Tab-separated table of C-alpha atoms in Angstrom:
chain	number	residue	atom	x	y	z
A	888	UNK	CA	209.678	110.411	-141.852
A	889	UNK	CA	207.404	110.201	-138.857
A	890	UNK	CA	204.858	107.478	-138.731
A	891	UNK	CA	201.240	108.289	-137.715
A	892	UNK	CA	199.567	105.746	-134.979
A	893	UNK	CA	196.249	105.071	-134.879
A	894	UNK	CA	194.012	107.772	-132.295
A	895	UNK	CA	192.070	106.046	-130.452
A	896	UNK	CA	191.443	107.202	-126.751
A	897	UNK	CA	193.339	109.868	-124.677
A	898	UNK	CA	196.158	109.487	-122.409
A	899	UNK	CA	197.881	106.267	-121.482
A	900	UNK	CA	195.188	104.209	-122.605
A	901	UNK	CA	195.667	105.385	-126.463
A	902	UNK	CA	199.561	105.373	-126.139
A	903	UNK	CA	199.457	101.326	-125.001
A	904	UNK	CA	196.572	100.264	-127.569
A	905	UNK	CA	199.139	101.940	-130.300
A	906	UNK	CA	202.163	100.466	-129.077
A	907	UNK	CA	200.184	97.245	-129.627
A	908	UNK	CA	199.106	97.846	-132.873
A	909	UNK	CA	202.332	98.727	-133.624
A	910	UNK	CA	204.044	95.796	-132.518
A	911	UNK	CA	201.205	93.543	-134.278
A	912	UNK	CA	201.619	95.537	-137.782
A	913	UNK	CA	205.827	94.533	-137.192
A	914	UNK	CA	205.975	91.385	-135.731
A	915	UNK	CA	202.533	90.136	-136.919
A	916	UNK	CA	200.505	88.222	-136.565
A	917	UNK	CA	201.316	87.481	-133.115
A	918	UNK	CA	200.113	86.148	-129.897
A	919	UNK	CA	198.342	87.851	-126.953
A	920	UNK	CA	201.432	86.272	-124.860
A	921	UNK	CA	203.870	87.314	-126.745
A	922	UNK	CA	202.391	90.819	-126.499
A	923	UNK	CA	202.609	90.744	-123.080
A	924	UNK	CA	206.128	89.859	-122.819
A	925	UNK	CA	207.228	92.601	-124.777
A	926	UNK	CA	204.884	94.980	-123.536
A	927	UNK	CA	205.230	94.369	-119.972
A	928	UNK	CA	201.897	93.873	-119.648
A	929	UNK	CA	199.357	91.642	-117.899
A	930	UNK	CA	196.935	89.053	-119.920
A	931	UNK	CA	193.993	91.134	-118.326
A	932	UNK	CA	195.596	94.623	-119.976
A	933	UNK	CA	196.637	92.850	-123.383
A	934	UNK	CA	193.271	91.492	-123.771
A	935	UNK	CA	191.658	94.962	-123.063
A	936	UNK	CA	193.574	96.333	-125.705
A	937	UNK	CA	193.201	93.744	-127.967
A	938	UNK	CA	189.421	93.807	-127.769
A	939	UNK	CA	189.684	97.459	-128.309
A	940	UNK	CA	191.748	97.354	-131.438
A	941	UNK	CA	189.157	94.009	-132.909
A	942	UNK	CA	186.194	96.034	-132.112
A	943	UNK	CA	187.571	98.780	-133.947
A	944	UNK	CA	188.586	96.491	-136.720
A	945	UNK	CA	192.004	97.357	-136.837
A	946	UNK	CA	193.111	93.853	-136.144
A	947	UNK	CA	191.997	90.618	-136.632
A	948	UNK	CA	192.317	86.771	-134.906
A	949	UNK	CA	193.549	84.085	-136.921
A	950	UNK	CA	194.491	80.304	-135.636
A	951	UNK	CA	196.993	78.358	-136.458
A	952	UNK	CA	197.324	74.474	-135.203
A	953	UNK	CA	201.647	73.952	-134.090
A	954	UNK	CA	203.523	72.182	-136.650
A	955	UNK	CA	203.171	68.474	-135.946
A	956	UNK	CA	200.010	68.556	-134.235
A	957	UNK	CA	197.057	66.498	-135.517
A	958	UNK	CA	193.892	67.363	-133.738
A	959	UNK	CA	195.230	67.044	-130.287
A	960	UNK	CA	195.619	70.378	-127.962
A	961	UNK	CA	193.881	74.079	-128.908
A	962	UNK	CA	194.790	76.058	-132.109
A	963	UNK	CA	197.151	78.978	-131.169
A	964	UNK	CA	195.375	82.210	-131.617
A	965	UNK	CA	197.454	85.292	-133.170
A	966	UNK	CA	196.187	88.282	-134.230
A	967	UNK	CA	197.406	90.398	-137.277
A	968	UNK	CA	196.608	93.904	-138.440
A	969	UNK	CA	193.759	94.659	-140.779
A	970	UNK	CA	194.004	97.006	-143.777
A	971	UNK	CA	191.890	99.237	-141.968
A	972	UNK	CA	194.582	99.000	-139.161
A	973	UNK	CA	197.485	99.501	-141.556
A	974	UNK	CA	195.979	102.753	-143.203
A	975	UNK	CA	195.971	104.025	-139.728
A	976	UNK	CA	199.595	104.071	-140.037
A	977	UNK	CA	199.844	105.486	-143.793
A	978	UNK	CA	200.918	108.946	-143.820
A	979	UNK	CA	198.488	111.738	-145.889
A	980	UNK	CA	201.228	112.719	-148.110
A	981	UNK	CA	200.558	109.243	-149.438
A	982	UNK	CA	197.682	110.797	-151.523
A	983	UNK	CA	199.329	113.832	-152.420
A	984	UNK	CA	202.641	111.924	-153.691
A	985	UNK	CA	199.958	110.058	-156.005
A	986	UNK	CA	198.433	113.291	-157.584
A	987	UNK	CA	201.970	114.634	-158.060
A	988	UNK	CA	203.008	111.684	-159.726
A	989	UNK	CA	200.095	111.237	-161.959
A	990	UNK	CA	200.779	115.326	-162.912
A	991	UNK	CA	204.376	114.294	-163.659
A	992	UNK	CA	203.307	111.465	-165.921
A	993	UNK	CA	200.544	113.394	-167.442
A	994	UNK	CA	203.000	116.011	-168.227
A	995	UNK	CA	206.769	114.135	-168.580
A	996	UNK	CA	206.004	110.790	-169.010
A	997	UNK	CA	206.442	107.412	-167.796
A	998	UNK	CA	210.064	108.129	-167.712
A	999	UNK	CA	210.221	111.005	-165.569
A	1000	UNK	CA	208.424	109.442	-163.275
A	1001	UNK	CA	210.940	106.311	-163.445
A	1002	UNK	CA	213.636	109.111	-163.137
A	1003	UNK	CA	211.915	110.988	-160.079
A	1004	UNK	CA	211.920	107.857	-158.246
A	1005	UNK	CA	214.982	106.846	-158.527
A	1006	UNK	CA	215.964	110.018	-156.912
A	1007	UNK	CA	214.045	109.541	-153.937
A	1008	UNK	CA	215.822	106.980	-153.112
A	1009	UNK	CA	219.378	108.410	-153.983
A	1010	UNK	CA	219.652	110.200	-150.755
A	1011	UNK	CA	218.804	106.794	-148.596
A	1012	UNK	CA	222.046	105.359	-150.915
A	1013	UNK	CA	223.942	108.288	-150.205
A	1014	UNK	CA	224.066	108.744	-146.658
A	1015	UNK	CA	224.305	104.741	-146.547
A	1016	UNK	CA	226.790	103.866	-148.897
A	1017	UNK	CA	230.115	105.318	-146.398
A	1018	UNK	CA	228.216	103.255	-143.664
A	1019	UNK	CA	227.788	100.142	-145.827
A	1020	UNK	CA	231.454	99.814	-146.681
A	1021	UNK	CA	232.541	99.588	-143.271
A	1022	UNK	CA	229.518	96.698	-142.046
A	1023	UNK	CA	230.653	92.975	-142.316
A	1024	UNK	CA	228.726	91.667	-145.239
A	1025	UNK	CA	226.695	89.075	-143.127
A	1026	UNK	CA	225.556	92.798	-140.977
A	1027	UNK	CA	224.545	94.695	-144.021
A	1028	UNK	CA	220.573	93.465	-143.871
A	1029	UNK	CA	220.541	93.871	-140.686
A	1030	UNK	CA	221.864	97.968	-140.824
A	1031	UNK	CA	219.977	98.660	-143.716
A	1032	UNK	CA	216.928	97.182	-142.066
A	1033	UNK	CA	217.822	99.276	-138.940
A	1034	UNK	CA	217.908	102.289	-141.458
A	1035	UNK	CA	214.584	102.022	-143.125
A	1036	UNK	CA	212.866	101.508	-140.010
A	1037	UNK	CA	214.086	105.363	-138.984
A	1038	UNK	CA	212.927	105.919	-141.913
A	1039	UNK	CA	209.232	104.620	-141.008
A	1040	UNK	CA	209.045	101.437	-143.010
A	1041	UNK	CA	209.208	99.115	-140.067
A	1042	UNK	CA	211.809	96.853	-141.632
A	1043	UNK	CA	213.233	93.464	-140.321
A	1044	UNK	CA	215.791	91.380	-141.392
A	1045	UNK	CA	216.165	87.531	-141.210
A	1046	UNK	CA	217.822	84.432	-142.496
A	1047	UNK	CA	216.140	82.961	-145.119
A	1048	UNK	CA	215.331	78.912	-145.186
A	1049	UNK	CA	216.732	79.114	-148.887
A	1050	UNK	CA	220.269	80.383	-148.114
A	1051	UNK	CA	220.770	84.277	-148.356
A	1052	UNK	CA	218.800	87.273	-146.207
A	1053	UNK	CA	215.557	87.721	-145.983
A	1054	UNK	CA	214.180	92.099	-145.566
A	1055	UNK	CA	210.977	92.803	-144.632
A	1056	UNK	CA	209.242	96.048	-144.718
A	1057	UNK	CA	206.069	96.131	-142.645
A	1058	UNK	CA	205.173	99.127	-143.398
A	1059	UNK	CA	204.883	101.714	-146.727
A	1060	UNK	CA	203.877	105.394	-146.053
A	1061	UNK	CA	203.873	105.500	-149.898
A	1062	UNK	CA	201.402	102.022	-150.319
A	1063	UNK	CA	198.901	103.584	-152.683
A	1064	UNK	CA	200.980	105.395	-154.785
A	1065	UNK	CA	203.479	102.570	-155.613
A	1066	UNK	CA	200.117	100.342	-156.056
A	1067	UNK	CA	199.341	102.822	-158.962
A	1068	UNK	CA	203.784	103.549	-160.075
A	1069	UNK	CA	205.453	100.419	-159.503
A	1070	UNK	CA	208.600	102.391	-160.490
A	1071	UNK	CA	209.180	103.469	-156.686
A	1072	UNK	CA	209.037	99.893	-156.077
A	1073	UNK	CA	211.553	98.992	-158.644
A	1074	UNK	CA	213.690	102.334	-157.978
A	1075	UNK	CA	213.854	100.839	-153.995
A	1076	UNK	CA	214.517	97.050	-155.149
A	1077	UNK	CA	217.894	98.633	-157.597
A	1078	UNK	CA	219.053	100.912	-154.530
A	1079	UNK	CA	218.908	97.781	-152.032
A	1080	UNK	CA	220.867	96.028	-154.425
A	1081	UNK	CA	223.522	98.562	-154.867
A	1082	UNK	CA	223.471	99.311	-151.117
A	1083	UNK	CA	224.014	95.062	-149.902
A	1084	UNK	CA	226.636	94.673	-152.917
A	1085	UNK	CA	224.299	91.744	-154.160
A	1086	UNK	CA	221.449	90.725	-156.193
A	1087	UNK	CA	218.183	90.982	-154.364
A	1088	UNK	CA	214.757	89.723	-155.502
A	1089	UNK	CA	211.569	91.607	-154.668
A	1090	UNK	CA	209.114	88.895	-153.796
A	1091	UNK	CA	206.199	90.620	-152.215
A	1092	UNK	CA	204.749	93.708	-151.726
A	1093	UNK	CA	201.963	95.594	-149.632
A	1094	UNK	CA	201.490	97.634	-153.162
A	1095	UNK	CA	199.992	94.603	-154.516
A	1096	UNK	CA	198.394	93.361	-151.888
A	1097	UNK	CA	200.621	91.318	-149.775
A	1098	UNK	CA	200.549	91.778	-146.120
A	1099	UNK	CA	204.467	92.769	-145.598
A	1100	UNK	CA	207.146	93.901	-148.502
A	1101	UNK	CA	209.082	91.027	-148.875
A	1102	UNK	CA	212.937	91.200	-150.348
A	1103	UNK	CA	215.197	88.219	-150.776
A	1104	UNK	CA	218.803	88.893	-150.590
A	1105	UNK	CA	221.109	86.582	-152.644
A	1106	UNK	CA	224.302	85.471	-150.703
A	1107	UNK	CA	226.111	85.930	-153.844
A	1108	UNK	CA	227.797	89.568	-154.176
A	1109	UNK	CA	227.727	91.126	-157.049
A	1110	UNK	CA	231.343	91.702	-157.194
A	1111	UNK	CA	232.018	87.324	-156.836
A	1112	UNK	CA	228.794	87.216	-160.135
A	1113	UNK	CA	231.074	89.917	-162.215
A	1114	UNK	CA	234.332	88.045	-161.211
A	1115	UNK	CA	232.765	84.449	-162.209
A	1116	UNK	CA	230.746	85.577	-164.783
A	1117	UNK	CA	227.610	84.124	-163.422
């Protein structure tokens, strides 16, 4: 699956401003700096681009005053994408996966529809699972975060402050039809479990309304709960 960036002027110009918008929508929200650094590009060129992608309403500022700072110094400023900006990125089969579904559960049932999604996701498990069993068990995030991001969902993958991994998805070509059948959400949670060998815990998602997709990944493995009987 190909992601779609936001059009916005031709040439070079259009290719930078997306690359930005990109890079807020995963690493968001973000500073202008930061940008730079990982862009390559100068304050004057971020900022054009940045005032581009406000005016356009695609993004949006937000401060934030550094931890341990009490009304000393200027608020950072970081910028994070909009949900106009995000639906740049959401693909039109988006809409059409919603009519089909709504025609399978019109026809089939809730169930099918339960049943269909699971399936979509049966072919990320396949081709994973061989790759999975040979990945250190601290790595396996990591990969399968690698692995969703080919397939367009932007993913990341970090420690969490509560012990375990934490997966984040930044992006979801499929955002409005999982807002109306949570079952691909739940179909996706079950196949991340099976995939990381231990119980994971959807916490957020961009269905609902949350700015990223939000996974916590137990450090327990489901193999030590079944041995333990916890």
């Amino acid at each position: 699956m190909k992601n779609v960036t936001p059009s916005i002027e031709p040439g070079s110009e259009r290719s930078t401003r997306a690359r930005v918008a990109r890079l807020i929508l995963e690493h968001g929200p973000v500073t202008a700096a930061s940008l730079g650094e990982r862009l390559g590009l100068t304050p004057a060129a971020v900022r054009r681009h940045l005032d581009a992608l406000l005016a356009d309403g695609m993004i949006e500022p937000r401060t934030v005053r550094p931890r341990g700072q009490r009304g000393r110094g200027r608020p950072a400023k970081l910028f994070a994408i909009t949900d106009a900006g995000r639906s740049a990125f959401v693909h039109a089969y988006d809409g059409l996966a919603g009519s089909a579904l709504r025609f399978l559960a019109e026809r089939m049932g809730e169930d099918a529809v339960a049943e269909f999604a699971r399936a979509q996701v049966a072919d990320l498990v396949r081709r994973l699972e061989p790759i999975m069993r040979d990945v250190p068990e601290d790595q396996r995030t990591q990969v399968l975060a690698e692995a969703l991001s080919a397939e367009g969902y932007a993913a990341s993958a970090s420690k969490a402050t509560s012990g375990g991994d934490q997966l984040c998805q930044h992006h979801c070509p499929v955002a409005h039809a999982a807002a109306e059948f949570p079952q691909l959400c739940e179909a996706e949670t079950e196949a991340f479990a099976q995939l990381l060998g231990t119980p994971v815990q959807r916490l957020a998602t961009i269905a609902h309304g949350d700015g990223v997709c939000t996974t916590h990944v137990s450090p327990v493995r489901i193999r030590e709960s079944k041995e333990t009987g916890r």
